Amino acid sequence: MAEDGYNFAYLDEQTKRMIRRAILKAVAIPGYQVPFGSREMPLPYGWGTGGIQVTASIIGRDDTLKVIDQGADDTVNAVSIRKFFARTAGVGTTERTEDATILQTRHRIPETPLGPGQILVYQVPIPEPLRWLEPREAETRKMHALEEYGVMHVRLYEDIARFGHIATSYDYPVRVNGRYLMRPSPIPKFDNPKMDRSPALQLFGAGREKRIYAIPPHTGVRSLDFDDHPFEVQKWEDVCALCGSGESFLDEIVTDDRGGRMFVCSDTDYCGRRREAGHTGPATRDPEGSGA
Amino acid sequence: MAATLNGPALRPGFAAPVPDSQQVFRRVLAAMSEPGAVQDIAIALTPPAPLDPATAAVCLTLLDFETPVWLDAAADNDDTRAWLRFHCGCPLAGEADGARFAVLARPEAAPPLAGFRLGSEAYPDESATLVVQAASLEAGDAVDLRGPGIEDRRAFRAAGLAEDFWKQRRDLERLFPLGVDLLFASGASLAAVPRSTQIGL
């Protein structure tokens, strides 16, 4: 049950209407950043206020919410946002990706593929992909209007000239539906292919920068690249130390001060469920070595 | 309806505005995310004539003092005006190109789509959303929809539109990202054709 003293899901109804109208325009113009009147929230900018306002405007009593922070359900940002909606909206929460109707995320897309009817809400720090190349909002807006994105290709080319490959590894720029250049929020580029033609609706909220944008289901999302330097995702020589997965995004964890380290899945739900199903990794394998 | 001291009695809006508007919004969002797929608003409403429950539900969910609304001749009557003013508090636009939303209760006599606000290159979101009240979303000539939100293609029907409605809508495609977004309402059913959808006749 939601706590008294708040409107359902914290925001007042006029704010929700304003955000809902912005979301609809965002869906109608895939990848375009719709300005909206971002409100002060009871936590500071940078803690997901944009994502929270989007979630608060769409969530209903029947929804089941999952919140992740860097793939983990149990980190402080995820826990506090999940509690926030449990208190102000009284909704059910889950850690299982496929049980959630709304998933709010900071910087990851779950490994378990999303399905039709699910909504993925991204917390976005800087929505403008051209911002570090052109600081003036009036100019970047004109560049979007004229579809003038050559400067981003130059930036990626400079990576190649300096390092021999495109070194950008997160927040990797994409073109949505062949039109707008879009910042996917600081997800690893490992996750970029999951956005392409996803059956789920993807909504992006930037609270401090006051922008909302969206990718409708089944919409083409192409990571920028060159013919001779095609887009590639990260690969690891290791597998997850706990569940043995060789297909998920791995976090490197330093385990001592003598160079010891282990790689584990960043998606805690995916990793935990694999272990429940009997998968083992190098660190959890029994002495006989009968694990997968 | 029975008259009171202050004029004709107003018809009610949502019974429970907070959950009802949330529920309707999710249907509108689903409609906009999957162009041409018909949604059911599943809320009982008794709006003033000629508004259908789905049309009224969209108004109650999305309109307020920030959204000037234009009503076509069929929808423009005292009951509807009073109902919208009371429940939504929205200003009524005198001209079609001054409106953020428009209610087309008789779409066969609708003004040209290009006469509504299409947005600008820098701000394509500053464009009109038209609530088109169709006679039916099951009858009428089928158009073939493609684009974002549609896996391959989807057939969509709406009865009671002007003969050149879809041709007008297709002519706007070359202006993308400028354009108008269409919400089709009929009875309690709802569907959308946003500007990103390509129409095949």
PDB file of N, CA and C in Angstrom, chain B residues 140-194:
ATOM      1  N   GLY B 140     -14.052   0.222 -42.944  1.00  0.00           N
ATOM      2  CA  GLY B 140     -13.319   1.221 -43.710  1.00  0.00           C
ATOM      3  C   GLY B 140     -12.210   0.579 -44.510  1.00  0.00           C
ATOM      4  N   ASP B 141     -11.685   1.344 -45.452  1.00  0.00           N
ATOM      5  CA  ASP B 141     -10.611   0.823 -46.296  1.00  0.00           C
ATOM      6  C   ASP B 141      -9.351   0.633 -45.462  1.00  0.00           C
ATOM      7  N   ALA B 142      -8.678  -0.490 -45.674  1.00  0.00           N
ATOM      8  CA  ALA B 142      -7.460  -0.754 -44.918  1.00  0.00           C
ATOM      9  C   ALA B 142      -6.297   0.012 -45.534  1.00  0.00           C
ATOM     10  N   VAL B 143      -5.486   0.603 -44.678  1.00  0.00           N
ATOM     11  CA  VAL B 143      -4.209   1.150 -45.143  1.00  0.00           C
ATOM     12  C   VAL B 143      -3.104   0.300 -44.534  1.00  0.00           C
ATOM     13  N   ASP B 144      -1.972   0.326 -45.187  1.00  0.00           N
ATOM     14  CA  ASP B 144      -0.856  -0.515 -44.801  1.00  0.00           C
ATOM     15  C   ASP B 144       0.154   0.368 -44.061  1.00  0.00           C
ATOM     16  N   LEU B 145       0.420   0.049 -42.808  1.00  0.00           N
ATOM     17  CA  LEU B 145       1.321   0.886 -42.017  1.00  0.00           C
ATOM     18  C   LEU B 145       2.691   0.225 -41.875  1.00  0.00           C
ATOM     19  N   ARG B 146       3.726   1.044 -41.990  1.00  0.00           N
ATOM     20  CA  ARG B 146       5.097   0.577 -41.750  1.00  0.00           C
ATOM     21  C   ARG B 146       5.828   1.652 -40.972  1.00  0.00           C
ATOM     22  N   GLY B 147       6.871   1.235 -40.253  1.00  0.00           N
ATOM     23  CA  GLY B 147       7.677   2.225 -39.545  1.00  0.00           C
ATOM     24  C   GLY B 147       7.940   1.819 -38.111  1.00  0.00           C
ATOM     25  N   PRO B 148       8.501   2.728 -37.300  1.00  0.00           N
ATOM     26  CA  PRO B 148       8.813   2.428 -35.917  1.00  0.00           C
ATOM     27  C   PRO B 148       7.581   1.915 -35.160  1.00  0.00           C
ATOM     28  N   GLY B 149       7.774   0.903 -34.328  1.00  0.00           N
ATOM     29  CA  GLY B 149       6.671   0.347 -33.556  1.00  0.00           C
ATOM     30  C   GLY B 149       5.967  -0.790 -34.256  1.00  0.00           C
ATOM     31  N   ILE B 150       6.308  -1.013 -35.542  1.00  0.00           N
ATOM     32  CA  ILE B 150       5.661  -2.069 -36.317  1.00  0.00           C
ATOM     33  C   ILE B 150       6.743  -3.028 -36.788  1.00  0.00           C
ATOM     34  N   GLU B 151       6.577  -4.310 -36.457  1.00  0.00           N
ATOM     35  CA  GLU B 151       7.628  -5.276 -36.754  1.00  0.00           C
ATOM     36  C   GLU B 151       7.869  -5.375 -38.256  1.00  0.00           C
ATOM     37  N   ASP B 152       6.784  -5.546 -38.998  1.00  0.00           N
ATOM     38  CA  ASP B 152       6.935  -5.616 -40.447  1.00  0.00           C
ATOM     39  C   ASP B 152       5.960  -4.625 -41.089  1.00  0.00           C
ATOM     40  N   ARG B 153       4.702  -4.995 -41.120  1.00  0.00           N
ATOM     41  CA  ARG B 153       3.669  -4.082 -41.578  1.00  0.00           C
ATOM     42  C   ARG B 153       2.380  -4.419 -40.856  1.00  0.00           C
ATOM     43  N   ARG B 154       1.477  -3.471 -40.784  1.00  0.00           N
ATOM     44  CA  ARG B 154       0.221  -3.713 -40.076  1.00  0.00           C
ATOM     45  C   ARG B 154      -0.907  -3.042 -40.847  1.00  0.00           C
ATOM     46  N   ALA B 155      -2.017  -3.768 -41.013  1.00  0.00           N
ATOM     47  CA  ALA B 155      -3.185  -3.196 -41.678  1.00  0.00           C
ATOM     48  C   ALA B 155      -3.994  -2.417 -40.650  1.00  0.00           C
ATOM     49  N   PHE B 156      -4.495  -1.268 -41.044  1.00  0.00           N
ATOM     50  CA  PHE B 156      -5.284  -0.441 -40.134  1.00  0.00           C
ATOM     51  C   PHE B 156      -6.511   0.074 -40.857  1.00  0.00           C
ATOM     52  N   ARG B 157      -7.647   0.042 -40.159  1.00  0.00           N
ATOM     53  CA  ARG B 157      -8.897   0.525 -40.755  1.00  0.00           C
ATOM     54  C   ARG B 157      -9.511   1.589 -39.860  1.00  0.00           C
ATOM     55  N   ALA B 158     -10.027   2.630 -40.461  1.00  0.00           N
ATOM     56  CA  ALA B 158     -10.817   3.622 -39.747  1.00  0.00           C
ATOM     57  C   ALA B 158     -11.900   4.102 -40.700  1.00  0.00           C
ATOM     58  N   ALA B 159     -13.149   3.995 -40.257  1.00  0.00           N
ATOM     59  CA  ALA B 159     -14.283   4.379 -41.112  1.00  0.00           C
ATOM     60  C   ALA B 159     -14.679   5.818 -40.840  1.00  0.00           C
ATOM     61  N   GLY B 160     -15.201   6.463 -41.877  1.00  0.00           N
ATOM     62  CA  GLY B 160     -15.747   7.802 -41.723  1.00  0.00           C
ATOM     63  C   GLY B 160     -14.742   8.915 -41.924  1.00  0.00           C
ATOM     64  N   LEU B 161     -13.613   8.610 -42.548  1.00  0.00           N
ATOM     65  CA  LEU B 161     -12.617   9.652 -42.808  1.00  0.00           C
ATOM     66  C   LEU B 161     -12.899  10.332 -44.137  1.00  0.00           C
ATOM     67  N   ALA B 162     -12.345  11.524 -44.301  1.00  0.00           N
ATOM     68  CA  ALA B 162     -12.463  12.200 -45.591  1.00  0.00           C
ATOM     69  C   ALA B 162     -11.782  11.350 -46.660  1.00  0.00           C
ATOM     70  N   GLU B 163     -12.285  11.477 -47.885  1.00  0.00           N
ATOM     71  CA  GLU B 163     -11.797  10.609 -48.956  1.00  0.00           C
ATOM     72  C   GLU B 163     -10.277  10.709 -49.141  1.00  0.00           C
ATOM     73  N   ASP B 164      -9.764  11.952 -49.048  1.00  0.00           N
ATOM     74  CA  ASP B 164      -8.327  12.125 -49.304  1.00  0.00           C
ATOM     75  C   ASP B 164      -7.517  12.187 -48.007  1.00  0.00           C
ATOM     76  N   PHE B 165      -8.117  11.708 -46.899  1.00  0.00           N
ATOM     77  CA  PHE B 165      -7.445  11.818 -45.597  1.00  0.00           C
ATOM     78  C   PHE B 165      -6.065  11.161 -45.616  1.00  0.00           C
ATOM     79  N   TRP B 166      -6.021   9.900 -46.086  1.00  0.00           N
ATOM     80  CA  TRP B 166      -4.746   9.179 -46.045  1.00  0.00           C
ATOM     81  C   TRP B 166      -3.745   9.736 -47.051  1.00  0.00           C
ATOM     82  N   LYS B 167      -4.271  10.270 -48.151  1.00  0.00           N
ATOM     83  CA  LYS B 167      -3.367  10.894 -49.111  1.00  0.00           C
ATOM     84  C   LYS B 167      -2.736  12.144 -48.499  1.00  0.00           C
ATOM     85  N   GLN B 168      -3.583  12.935 -47.798  1.00  0.00           N
ATOM     86  CA  GLN B 168      -3.050  14.119 -47.104  1.00  0.00           C
ATOM     87  C   GLN B 168      -1.990  13.719 -46.088  1.00  0.00           C
ATOM     88  N   ARG B 169      -2.298  12.646 -45.332  1.00  0.00           N
ATOM     89  CA  ARG B 169      -1.365  12.198 -44.308  1.00  0.00           C
ATOM     90  C   ARG B 169      -0.058  11.706 -44.938  1.00  0.00           C
ATOM     91  N   ARG B 170      -0.169  11.036 -46.083  1.00  0.00           N
ATOM     92  CA  ARG B 170       1.038  10.527 -46.733  1.00  0.00           C
ATOM     93  C   ARG B 170       1.876  11.673 -47.288  1.00  0.00           C
ATOM     94  N   ASP B 171       1.186  12.733 -47.737  1.00  0.00           N
ATOM     95  CA  ASP B 171       1.926  13.886 -48.257  1.00  0.00           C
ATOM     96  C   ASP B 171       2.757  14.564 -47.176  1.00  0.00           C
ATOM     97  N   LEU B 172       2.356  14.394 -45.901  1.00  0.00           N
ATOM     98  CA  LEU B 172       3.117  15.017 -44.810  1.00  0.00           C
ATOM     99  C   LEU B 172       4.409  14.253 -44.513  1.00  0.00           C
ATOM    100  N   GLU B 173       4.501  13.000 -45.000  1.00  0.00           N
ATOM    101  CA  GLU B 173       5.652  12.168 -44.634  1.00  0.00           C
ATOM    102  C   GLU B 173       6.982  12.777 -45.054  1.00  0.00           C
ATOM    103  N   ARG B 174       6.964  13.482 -46.194  1.00  0.00           N
ATOM    104  CA  ARG B 174       8.236  14.035 -46.675  1.00  0.00           C
ATOM    105  C   ARG B 174       8.710  15.164 -45.773  1.00  0.00           C
ATOM    106  N   LEU B 175       7.806  15.691 -44.905  1.00  0.00           N
ATOM    107  CA  LEU B 175       8.200  16.776 -44.005  1.00  0.00           C
ATOM    108  C   LEU B 175       8.830  16.260 -42.712  1.00  0.00           C
ATOM    109  N   PHE B 176       8.784  14.929 -42.486  1.00  0.00           N
ATOM    110  CA  PHE B 176       9.291  14.371 -41.232  1.00  0.00           C
ATOM    111  C   PHE B 176      10.677  14.951 -40.930  1.00  0.00           C
ATOM    112  N   PRO B 177      10.995  15.343 -39.692  1.00  0.00           N
ATOM    113  CA  PRO B 177      10.275  15.100 -38.435  1.00  0.00           C
ATOM    114  C   PRO B 177       9.115  16.039 -38.148  1.00  0.00           C
ATOM    115  N   LEU B 178       8.791  16.951 -39.043  1.00  0.00           N
ATOM    116  CA  LEU B 178       7.590  17.756 -38.833  1.00  0.00           C
ATOM    117  C   LEU B 178       6.370  16.890 -39.122  1.00  0.00           C
ATOM    118  N   GLY B 179       5.234  17.254 -38.546  1.00  0.00           N
ATOM    119  CA  GLY B 179       4.029  16.503 -38.840  1.00  0.00           C
ATOM    120  C   GLY B 179       3.036  16.558 -37.705  1.00  0.00           C
ATOM    121  N   VAL B 180       1.895  15.909 -37.892  1.00  0.00           N
ATOM    122  CA  VAL B 180       0.898  15.796 -36.828  1.00  0.00           C
ATOM    123  C   VAL B 180       0.805  14.334 -36.413  1.00  0.00           C
ATOM    124  N   ASP B 181       0.457  14.128 -35.148  1.00  0.00           N
ATOM    125  CA  ASP B 181       0.279  12.777 -34.633  1.00  0.00           C
ATOM    126  C   ASP B 181      -1.213  12.521 -34.475  1.00  0.00           C
ATOM    127  N   LEU B 182      -1.649  11.369 -34.967  1.00  0.00           N
ATOM    128  CA  LEU B 182      -3.077  11.062 -35.001  1.00  0.00           C
ATOM    129  C   LEU B 182      -3.429  10.018 -33.949  1.00  0.00           C
ATOM    130  N   LEU B 183      -4.438  10.345 -33.142  1.00  0.00           N
ATOM    131  CA  LEU B 183      -5.021   9.361 -32.232  1.00  0.00           C
ATOM    132  C   LEU B 183      -6.431   9.082 -32.738  1.00  0.00           C
ATOM    133  N   PHE B 184      -6.713   7.840 -33.086  1.00  0.00           N
ATOM    134  CA  PHE B 184      -8.044   7.488 -33.562  1.00  0.00           C
ATOM    135  C   PHE B 184      -8.853   6.930 -32.399  1.00  0.00           C
ATOM    136  N   ALA B 185     -10.060   7.471 -32.223  1.00  0.00           N
ATOM    137  CA  ALA B 185     -10.931   6.994 -31.158  1.00  0.00           C
ATOM    138  C   ALA B 185     -12.248   6.572 -31.784  1.00  0.00           C
ATOM    139  N   SER B 186     -12.817   5.507 -31.246  1.00  0.00           N
ATOM    140  CA  SER B 186     -14.135   5.089 -31.685  1.00  0.00           C
ATOM    141  C   SER B 186     -14.753   4.258 -30.575  1.00  0.00           C
ATOM    142  N   GLY B 187     -15.880   4.710 -30.021  1.00  0.00           N
ATOM    143  CA  GLY B 187     -16.451   4.021 -28.871  1.00  0.00           C
ATOM    144  C   GLY B 187     -15.441   4.016 -27.753  1.00  0.00           C
ATOM    145  N   ALA B 188     -15.060   2.819 -27.283  1.00  0.00           N
ATOM    146  CA  ALA B 188     -14.048   2.721 -26.237  1.00  0.00           C
ATOM    147  C   ALA B 188     -12.706   2.277 -26.812  1.00  0.00           C
ATOM    148  N   SER B 189     -12.576   2.293 -28.127  1.00  0.00           N
ATOM    149  CA  SER B 189     -11.349   1.819 -28.777  1.00  0.00           C
ATOM    150  C   SER B 189     -10.450   2.983 -29.176  1.00  0.00           C
ATOM    151  N   LEU B 190      -9.168   2.675 -29.214  1.00  0.00           N
ATOM    152  CA  LEU B 190      -8.181   3.711 -29.433  1.00  0.00           C
ATOM    153  C   LEU B 190      -7.035   3.137 -30.268  1.00  0.00           C
ATOM    154  N   ALA B 191      -6.535   3.921 -31.221  1.00  0.00           N
ATOM    155  CA  ALA B 191      -5.346   3.524 -31.981  1.00  0.00           C
ATOM    156  C   ALA B 191      -4.608   4.801 -32.355  1.00  0.00           C
ATOM    157  N   ALA B 192      -3.374   4.662 -32.790  1.00  0.00           N
ATOM    158  CA  ALA B 192      -2.595   5.852 -33.122  1.00  0.00           C
ATOM    159  C   ALA B 192      -1.842   5.647 -34.429  1.00  0.00           C
ATOM    160  N   VAL B 193      -1.647   6.743 -35.124  1.00  0.00           N
ATOM    161  CA  VAL B 193      -0.746   6.764 -36.271  1.00  0.00           C
ATOM    162  C   VAL B 193       0.144   7.992 -36.097  1.00  0.00           C
ATOM    163  N   PRO B 194       1.310   7.811 -35.455  1.00  0.00           N
ATOM    164  CA  PRO B 194       2.211   8.947 -35.285  1.00  0.00           C
ATOM    165  C   PRO B 194       2.834   9.340 -36.620  1.00  0.00           C
TER     166      PRO B 194
END
